[in-house]
Each structure stands twice: as structure tokens, then as C-alpha cells.
mmCIF file of C-alpha atoms in Angstrom:
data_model
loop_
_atom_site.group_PDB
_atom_site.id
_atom_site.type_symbol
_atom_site.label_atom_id
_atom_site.label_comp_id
_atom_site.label_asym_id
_atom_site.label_seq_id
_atom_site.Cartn_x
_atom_site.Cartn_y
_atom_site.Cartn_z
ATOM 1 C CA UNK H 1 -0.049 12.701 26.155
ATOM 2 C CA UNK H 2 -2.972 11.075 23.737
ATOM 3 C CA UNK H 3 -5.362 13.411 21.515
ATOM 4 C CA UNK H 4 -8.947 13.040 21.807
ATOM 5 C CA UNK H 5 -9.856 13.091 18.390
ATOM 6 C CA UNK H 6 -7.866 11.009 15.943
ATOM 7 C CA UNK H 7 -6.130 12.821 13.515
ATOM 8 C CA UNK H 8 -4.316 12.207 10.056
ATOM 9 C CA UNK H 9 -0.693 11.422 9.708
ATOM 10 C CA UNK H 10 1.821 9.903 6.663
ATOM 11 C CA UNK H 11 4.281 7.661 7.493
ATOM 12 C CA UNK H 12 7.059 7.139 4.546
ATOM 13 C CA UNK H 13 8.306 3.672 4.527
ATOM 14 C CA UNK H 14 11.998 2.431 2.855
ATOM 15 C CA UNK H 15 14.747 -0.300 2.906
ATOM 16 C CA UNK H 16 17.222 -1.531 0.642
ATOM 17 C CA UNK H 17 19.125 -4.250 3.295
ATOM 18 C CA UNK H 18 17.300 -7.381 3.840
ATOM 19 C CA UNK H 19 16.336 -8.050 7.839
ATOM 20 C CA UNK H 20 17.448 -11.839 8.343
ATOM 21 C CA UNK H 21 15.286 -13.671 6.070
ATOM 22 C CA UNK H 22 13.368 -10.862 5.460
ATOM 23 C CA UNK H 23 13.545 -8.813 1.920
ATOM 24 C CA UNK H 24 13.145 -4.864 2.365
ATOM 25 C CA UNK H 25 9.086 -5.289 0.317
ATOM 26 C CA UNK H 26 8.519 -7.507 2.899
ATOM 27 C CA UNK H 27 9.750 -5.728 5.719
ATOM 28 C CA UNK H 28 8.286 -2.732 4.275
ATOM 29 C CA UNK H 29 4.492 -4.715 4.049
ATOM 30 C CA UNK H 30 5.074 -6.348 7.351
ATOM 31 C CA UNK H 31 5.918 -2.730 9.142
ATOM 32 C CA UNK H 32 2.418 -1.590 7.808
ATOM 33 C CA UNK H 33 0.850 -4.727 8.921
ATOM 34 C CA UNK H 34 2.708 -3.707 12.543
ATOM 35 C CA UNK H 35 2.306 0.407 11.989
ATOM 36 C CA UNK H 36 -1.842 -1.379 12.242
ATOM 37 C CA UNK H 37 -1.338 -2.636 15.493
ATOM 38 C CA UNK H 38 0.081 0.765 17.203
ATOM 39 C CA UNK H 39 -1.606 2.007 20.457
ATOM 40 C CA UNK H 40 -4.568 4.718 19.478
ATOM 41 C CA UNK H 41 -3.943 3.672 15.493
ATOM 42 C CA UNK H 42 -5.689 2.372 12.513
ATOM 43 C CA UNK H 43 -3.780 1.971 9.024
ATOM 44 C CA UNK H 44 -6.406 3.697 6.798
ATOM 45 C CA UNK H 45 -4.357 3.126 3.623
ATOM 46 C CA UNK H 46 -0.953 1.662 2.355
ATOM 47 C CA UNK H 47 0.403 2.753 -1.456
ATOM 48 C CA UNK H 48 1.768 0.685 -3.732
ATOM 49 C CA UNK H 49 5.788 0.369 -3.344
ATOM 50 C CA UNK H 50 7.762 1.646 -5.429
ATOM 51 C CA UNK H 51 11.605 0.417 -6.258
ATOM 52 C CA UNK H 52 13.881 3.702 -6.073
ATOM 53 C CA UNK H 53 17.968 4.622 -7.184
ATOM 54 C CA UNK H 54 19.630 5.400 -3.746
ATOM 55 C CA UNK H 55 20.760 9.164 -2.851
ATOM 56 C CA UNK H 56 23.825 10.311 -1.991
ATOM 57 C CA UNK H 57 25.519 7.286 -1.616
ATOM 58 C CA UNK H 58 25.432 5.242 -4.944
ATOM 59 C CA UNK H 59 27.252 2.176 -3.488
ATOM 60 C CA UNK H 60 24.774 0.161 -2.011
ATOM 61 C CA UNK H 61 21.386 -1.747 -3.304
ATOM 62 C CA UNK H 62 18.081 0.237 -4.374
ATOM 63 C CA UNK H 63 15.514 1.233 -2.049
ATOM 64 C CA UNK H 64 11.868 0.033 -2.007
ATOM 65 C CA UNK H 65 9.625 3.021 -0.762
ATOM 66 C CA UNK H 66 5.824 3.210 0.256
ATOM 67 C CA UNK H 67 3.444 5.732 2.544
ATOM 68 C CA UNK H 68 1.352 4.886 4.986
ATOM 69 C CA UNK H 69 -1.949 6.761 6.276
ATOM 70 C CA UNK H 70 -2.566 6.588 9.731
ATOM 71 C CA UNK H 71 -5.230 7.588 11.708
ATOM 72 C CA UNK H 72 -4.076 8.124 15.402
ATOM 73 C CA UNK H 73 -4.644 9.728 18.700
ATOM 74 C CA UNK H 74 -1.416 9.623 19.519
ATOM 75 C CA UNK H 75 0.706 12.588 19.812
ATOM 76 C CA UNK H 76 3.379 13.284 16.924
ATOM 77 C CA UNK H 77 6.126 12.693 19.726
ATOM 78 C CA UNK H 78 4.853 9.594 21.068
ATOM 79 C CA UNK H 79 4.047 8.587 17.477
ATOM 80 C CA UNK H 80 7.709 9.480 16.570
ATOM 81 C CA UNK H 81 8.594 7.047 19.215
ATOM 82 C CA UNK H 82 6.648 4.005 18.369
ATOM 83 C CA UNK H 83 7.972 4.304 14.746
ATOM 84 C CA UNK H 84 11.473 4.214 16.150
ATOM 85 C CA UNK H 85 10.682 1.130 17.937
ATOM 86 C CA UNK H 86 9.255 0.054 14.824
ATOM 87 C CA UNK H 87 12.552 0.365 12.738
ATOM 88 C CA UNK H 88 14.862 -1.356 15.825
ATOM 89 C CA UNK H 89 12.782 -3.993 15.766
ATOM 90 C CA UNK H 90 13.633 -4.582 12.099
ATOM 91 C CA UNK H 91 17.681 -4.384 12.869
ATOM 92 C CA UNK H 92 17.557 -0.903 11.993
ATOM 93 C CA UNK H 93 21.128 0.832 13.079
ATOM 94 C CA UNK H 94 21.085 4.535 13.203
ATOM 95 C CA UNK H 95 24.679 5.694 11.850
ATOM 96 C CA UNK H 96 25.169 9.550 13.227
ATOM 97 C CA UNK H 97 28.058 9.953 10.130
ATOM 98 C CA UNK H 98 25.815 8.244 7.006
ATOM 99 C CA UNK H 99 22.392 10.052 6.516
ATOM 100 C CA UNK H 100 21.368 8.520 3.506
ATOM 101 C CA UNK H 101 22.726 4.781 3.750
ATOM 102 C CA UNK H 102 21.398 1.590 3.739
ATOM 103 C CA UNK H 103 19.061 0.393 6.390
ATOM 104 C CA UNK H 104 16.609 -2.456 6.861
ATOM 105 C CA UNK H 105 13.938 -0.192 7.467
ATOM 106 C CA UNK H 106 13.110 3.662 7.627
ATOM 107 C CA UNK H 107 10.130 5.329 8.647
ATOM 108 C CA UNK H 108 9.649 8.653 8.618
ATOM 109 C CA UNK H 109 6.862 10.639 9.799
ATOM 110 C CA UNK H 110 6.061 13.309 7.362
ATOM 111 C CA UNK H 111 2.907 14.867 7.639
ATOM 112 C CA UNK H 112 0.659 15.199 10.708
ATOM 113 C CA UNK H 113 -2.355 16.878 12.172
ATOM 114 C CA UNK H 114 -6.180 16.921 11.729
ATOM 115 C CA UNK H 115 -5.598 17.477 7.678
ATOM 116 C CA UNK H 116 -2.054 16.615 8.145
ATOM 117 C CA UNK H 117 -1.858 20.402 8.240
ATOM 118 C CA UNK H 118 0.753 20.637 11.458
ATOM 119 C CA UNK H 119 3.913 21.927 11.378
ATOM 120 C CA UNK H 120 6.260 20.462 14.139
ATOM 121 C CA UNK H 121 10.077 22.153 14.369
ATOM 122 C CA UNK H 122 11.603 20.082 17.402
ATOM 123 C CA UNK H 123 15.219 19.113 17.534
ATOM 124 C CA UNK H 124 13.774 15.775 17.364
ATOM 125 C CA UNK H 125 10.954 16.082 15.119
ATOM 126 C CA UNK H 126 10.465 18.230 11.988
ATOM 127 C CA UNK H 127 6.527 17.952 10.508
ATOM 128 C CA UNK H 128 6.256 18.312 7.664
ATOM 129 C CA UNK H 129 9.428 16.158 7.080
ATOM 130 C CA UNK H 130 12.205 18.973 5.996
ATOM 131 C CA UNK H 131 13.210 17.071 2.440
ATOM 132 C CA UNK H 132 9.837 15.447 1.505
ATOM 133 C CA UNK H 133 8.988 17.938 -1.195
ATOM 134 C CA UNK H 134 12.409 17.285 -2.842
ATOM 135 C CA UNK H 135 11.477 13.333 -3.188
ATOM 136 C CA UNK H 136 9.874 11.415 -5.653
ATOM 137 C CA UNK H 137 10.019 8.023 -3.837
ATOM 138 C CA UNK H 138 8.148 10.129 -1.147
ATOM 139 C CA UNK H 139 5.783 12.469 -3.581
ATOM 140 C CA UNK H 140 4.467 9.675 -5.565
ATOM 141 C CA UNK H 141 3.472 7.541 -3.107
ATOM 142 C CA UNK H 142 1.568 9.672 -1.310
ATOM 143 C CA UNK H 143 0.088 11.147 -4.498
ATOM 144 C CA UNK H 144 -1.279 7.496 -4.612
ATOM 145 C CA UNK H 145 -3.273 7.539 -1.746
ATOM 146 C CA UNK H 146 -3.991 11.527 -1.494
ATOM 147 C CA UNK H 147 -3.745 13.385 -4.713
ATOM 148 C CA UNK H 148 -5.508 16.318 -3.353
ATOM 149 C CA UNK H 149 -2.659 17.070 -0.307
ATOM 150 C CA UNK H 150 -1.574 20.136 0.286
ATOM 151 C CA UNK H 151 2.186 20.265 1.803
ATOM 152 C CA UNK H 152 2.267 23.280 4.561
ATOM 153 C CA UNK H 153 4.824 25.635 3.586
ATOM 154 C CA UNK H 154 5.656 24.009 0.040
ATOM 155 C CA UNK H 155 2.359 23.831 -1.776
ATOM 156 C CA UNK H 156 -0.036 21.437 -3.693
ATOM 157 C CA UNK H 157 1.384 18.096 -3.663
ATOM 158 C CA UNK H 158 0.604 17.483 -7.693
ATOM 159 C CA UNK H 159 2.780 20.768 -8.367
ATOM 160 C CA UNK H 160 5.932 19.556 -5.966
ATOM 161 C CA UNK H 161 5.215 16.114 -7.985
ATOM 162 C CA UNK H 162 5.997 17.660 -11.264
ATOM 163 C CA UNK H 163 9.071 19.237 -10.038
ATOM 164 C CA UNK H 164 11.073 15.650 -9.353
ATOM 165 C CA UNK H 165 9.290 14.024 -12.306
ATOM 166 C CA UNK H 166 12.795 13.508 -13.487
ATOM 167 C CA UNK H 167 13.988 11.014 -10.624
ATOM 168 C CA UNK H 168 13.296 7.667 -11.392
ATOM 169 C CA UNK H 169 10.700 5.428 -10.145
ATOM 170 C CA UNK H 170 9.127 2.175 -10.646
ATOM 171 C CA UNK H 171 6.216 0.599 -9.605
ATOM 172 C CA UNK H 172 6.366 -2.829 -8.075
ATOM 173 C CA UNK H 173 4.021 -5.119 -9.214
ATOM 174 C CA UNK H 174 0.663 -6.038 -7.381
ATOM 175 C CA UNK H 175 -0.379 -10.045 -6.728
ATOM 176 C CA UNK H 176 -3.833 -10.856 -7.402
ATOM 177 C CA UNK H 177 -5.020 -9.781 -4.289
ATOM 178 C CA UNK H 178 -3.266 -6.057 -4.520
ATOM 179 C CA UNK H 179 -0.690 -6.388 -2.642
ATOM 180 C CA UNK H 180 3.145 -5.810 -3.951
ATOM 181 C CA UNK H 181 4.557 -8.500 -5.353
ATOM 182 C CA UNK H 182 7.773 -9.417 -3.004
ATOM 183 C CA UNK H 183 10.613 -10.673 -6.302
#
């Protein structure tokens, strides 16, 4: 079932395995490019990526980590859905053992509503996303395109932002024309 009215949701993009020819910035641009072309959706805005150390299993390459906004009258199901499409398209292979290892591409929906103000507890689909306030490679790209957020149930996204200042991030660079540089 489609909404009406559009409303607001985040989309948290990573990869750190490349997809054929593909590196994981690439993959990671070209998702948002395809995240665009969604039923019911418009890309409003795309962060800068960021390289990040991988988590909980050291052994494998860095990620590279953006968020999305997405304006959308889809549900947050049907949503959920089309972004899982999204990352099997991209050789994406769910491992029900490995939370937290490598993948070609991961997106995770992790705020959602009319001010992204929903909460969602399905066996399927937890809104806001249940470890997104623990996660700078999350935090501070969303900070980049919404400094003002408030994260139901955890608080004002500058104060959560301060509390992980101590993982590491960095900044890809941007070409000429803004976009991330793919090295």
C-alpha cells in the first residue's frame, strides 16, 4: 500500500567488496543514482562518502559509507523491499551467521516518516534502525545533509554525534563537480 503524501526517509549506504568491475564508491554513487529511479521516489540529497574501519570483523577491506534522503510515497515495507532488490542487484549475499561482514552493497533504511519521526518494530523492519545512534559512519553522514535531526527515542543527532567522535572517519574527496572522487 502507497502513502498519499510523500514523506521523508534516510537510507544508509556501505560496501567494502567490489561488484565485478565495480568499486564499493561507485556502487555506492550508482545505488543513489538507482535509489532516484524507485517507484513513488525522488533522491532529495546524497552526503559525501566517507571511508570507514570495519566492525566486528577486522579481517576484511574498509567500508565506504554515505546517506541518502528520500522523499517517497511508498510505504516503509514496500520501501524495505525495493532496497533489498537494490542490494541483490549489486551481488549482495545475505550471510544469516556474519552480521557485520563484507558485502558489495548495504542499505539500510534508518529513519522514516513525515519528519522521519516513525518508529517501525517489525520482525522485519526496525525504524529507526536499532544501532544507528552507536555509528559514526552512519551519524556523520547524515549530520551532513540534516544537522538539525532529531533521532526518536535517542535524541538530537549533534549530541549522539559527539558520543562516537572517537571512531574514525574520513572524508572522501569530491571531483570538481561534487561528487566523490572514486580512487
Amino acid at each position: 500500500m502507497a502513502h498519499s503524501d510523500m514523506v521523508l526517509a534516510y537510507i544508509g549506504l556501505g560496501g567494502n567488496l567490489d561488484s565485478g568491475a565495480t568499486q564499493p564508491a561507485q556502487t555506492l554513487l550508482q545505488a543513489a543514482s538507482e535509489l532516484n529511479q524507485l517507484p513513488h521516489s525522488r533522491l532529495i540529497q546524497l552526503s559525501p562518502l566517507y571511508r570507514s574501519v570495519p566492525i566486528g570483523h577486522d579481517d576484511q577491506p574498509d567500508f565506504i559509507n554515505a546517506v541518502a534522503a528520500l522523499q517517497t510515497r511508498l510505504s516503509a515495507i514496500e520501501l524495505l523491499g525495493h532496497l533489498q532488490a537494490l542490494e541483490q542487484q549489486h551481488g549482495r549475499q545475505r550471510s544469516p551467521t556474519q552480521r557485520n561482514g563484507p558485502r558489495t552493497l548495504d542499505l539500510d533504511l534508518l529513519l522514516y516518516g513525515q519528519d522521519a519521526e516513525q518508529c517501525i518494530d517489525l520482525p522485519t523492519l526496525q525504524v529507526p534502525h536499532p544501532r544507528l545512534h552507536q555509528r559514526a559512519f552512519v551519524l556523520r553522514p547524515l549530520a551532513d545533509i540534516a544537522p538539525a535531526l532529531h533521532i526518536p527515542g535517542q535524541g538530537p543527532l549533534s549530541a549522539l554525534l559527539s558520543q562516537v567522535s572517537a571512531q574514525v572517519l574520513r572524508q572522501l574527496p569530491a571531483d570538481a563537480d561534487g561528487n566523490a572522487a572514486l580512487k
